[in-house]
Coordinates of C-alpha atoms in Angstrom, one line a residue:
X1 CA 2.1 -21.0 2.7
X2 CA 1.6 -17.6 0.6
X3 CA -0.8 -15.4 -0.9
X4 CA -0.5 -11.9 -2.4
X5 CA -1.6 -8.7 -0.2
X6 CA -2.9 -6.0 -0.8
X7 CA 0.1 -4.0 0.9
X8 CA 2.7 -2.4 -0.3
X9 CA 5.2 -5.2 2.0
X10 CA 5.3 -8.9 2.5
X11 CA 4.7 -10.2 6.0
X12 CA 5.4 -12.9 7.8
X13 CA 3.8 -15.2 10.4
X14 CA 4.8 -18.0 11.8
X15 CA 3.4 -21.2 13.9
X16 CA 4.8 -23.5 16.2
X17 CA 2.9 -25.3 18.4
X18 CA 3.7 -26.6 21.6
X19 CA 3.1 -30.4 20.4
X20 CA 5.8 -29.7 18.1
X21 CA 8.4 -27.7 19.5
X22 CA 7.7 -28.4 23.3
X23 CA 9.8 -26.3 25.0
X24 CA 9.3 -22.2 25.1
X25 CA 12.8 -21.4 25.0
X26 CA 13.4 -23.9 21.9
X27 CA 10.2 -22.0 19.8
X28 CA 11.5 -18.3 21.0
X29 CA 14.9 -19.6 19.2
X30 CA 13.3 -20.7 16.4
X31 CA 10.9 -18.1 15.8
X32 CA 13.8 -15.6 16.1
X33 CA 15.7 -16.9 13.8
X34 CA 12.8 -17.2 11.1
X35 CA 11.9 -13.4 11.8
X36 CA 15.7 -12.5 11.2
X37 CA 16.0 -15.0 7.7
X38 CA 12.6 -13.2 6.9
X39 CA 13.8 -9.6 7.5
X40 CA 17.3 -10.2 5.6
X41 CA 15.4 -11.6 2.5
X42 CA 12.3 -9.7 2.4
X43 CA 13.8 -7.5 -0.6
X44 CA 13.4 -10.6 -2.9
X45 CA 9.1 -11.0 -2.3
X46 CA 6.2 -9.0 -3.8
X47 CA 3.6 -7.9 -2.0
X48 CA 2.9 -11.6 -0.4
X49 CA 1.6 -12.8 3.2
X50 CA 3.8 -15.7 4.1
X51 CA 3.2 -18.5 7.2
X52 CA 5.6 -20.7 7.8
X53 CA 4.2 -23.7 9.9
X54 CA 6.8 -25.4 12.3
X55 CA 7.3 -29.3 11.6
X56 CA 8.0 -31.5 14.6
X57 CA 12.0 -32.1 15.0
X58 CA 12.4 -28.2 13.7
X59 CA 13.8 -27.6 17.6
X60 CA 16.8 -30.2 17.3
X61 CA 18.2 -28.5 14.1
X62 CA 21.6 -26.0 14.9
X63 CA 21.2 -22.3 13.8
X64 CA 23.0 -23.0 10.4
X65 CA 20.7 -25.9 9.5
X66 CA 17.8 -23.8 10.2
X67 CA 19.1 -21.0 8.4
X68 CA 20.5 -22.9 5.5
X69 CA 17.0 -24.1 5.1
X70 CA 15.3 -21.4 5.1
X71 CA 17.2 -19.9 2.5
X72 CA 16.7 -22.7 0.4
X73 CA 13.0 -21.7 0.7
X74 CA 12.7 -18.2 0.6
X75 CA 14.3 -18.8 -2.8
X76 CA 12.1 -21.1 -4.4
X77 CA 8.8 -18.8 -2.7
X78 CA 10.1 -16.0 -4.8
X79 CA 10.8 -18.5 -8.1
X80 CA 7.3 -19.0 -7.4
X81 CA 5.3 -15.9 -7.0
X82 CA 7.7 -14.6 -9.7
X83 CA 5.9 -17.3 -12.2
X84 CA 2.6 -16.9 -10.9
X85 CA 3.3 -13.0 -11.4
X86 CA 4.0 -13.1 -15.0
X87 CA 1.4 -16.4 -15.4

């Protein structure tokens, strides 16, 4: 999910619930990894609020899977805001 801020950064937050990701450790990893993919690629967003929502089975993926895939869509967010921008 994103919408445009009014800042002059994009930010992130991010859910996972405890019905998805049961275990505390396994959502610390996860959310670590997010903020980390998030911080590396934060050049490449406007001025945009950004939630990522955890799906269930987002715990058994390996570090590369995860981050693979969240490359894969931090690049088609910024494809996106960058037609809505000039839209």
């Amino acid at each position: 999910l994103a919408r445009f801020n009014q800042n002059s950064h994009p930010r992130l937050g991010i859910t996972l619930s405890k019905k998805r990701v049961k275990f505390a450790h396994n959502r610390n990893r996860v959310k670590r990894i997010i903020r980390e993919s998030f911080r590396l690629q934060r050049q490449s967003f406007p001025n945009i609020d950004i939630v990522v929502v955890g799906k269930t089975g987002v715990d058994k993926m390996s570090n590369q899977e995860l981050n693979f895939l969240l490359n894969k869509l931090w690049k088609k967010l910024a494809k996106r805001c960058e037609k809505s921008q000039l839209g």
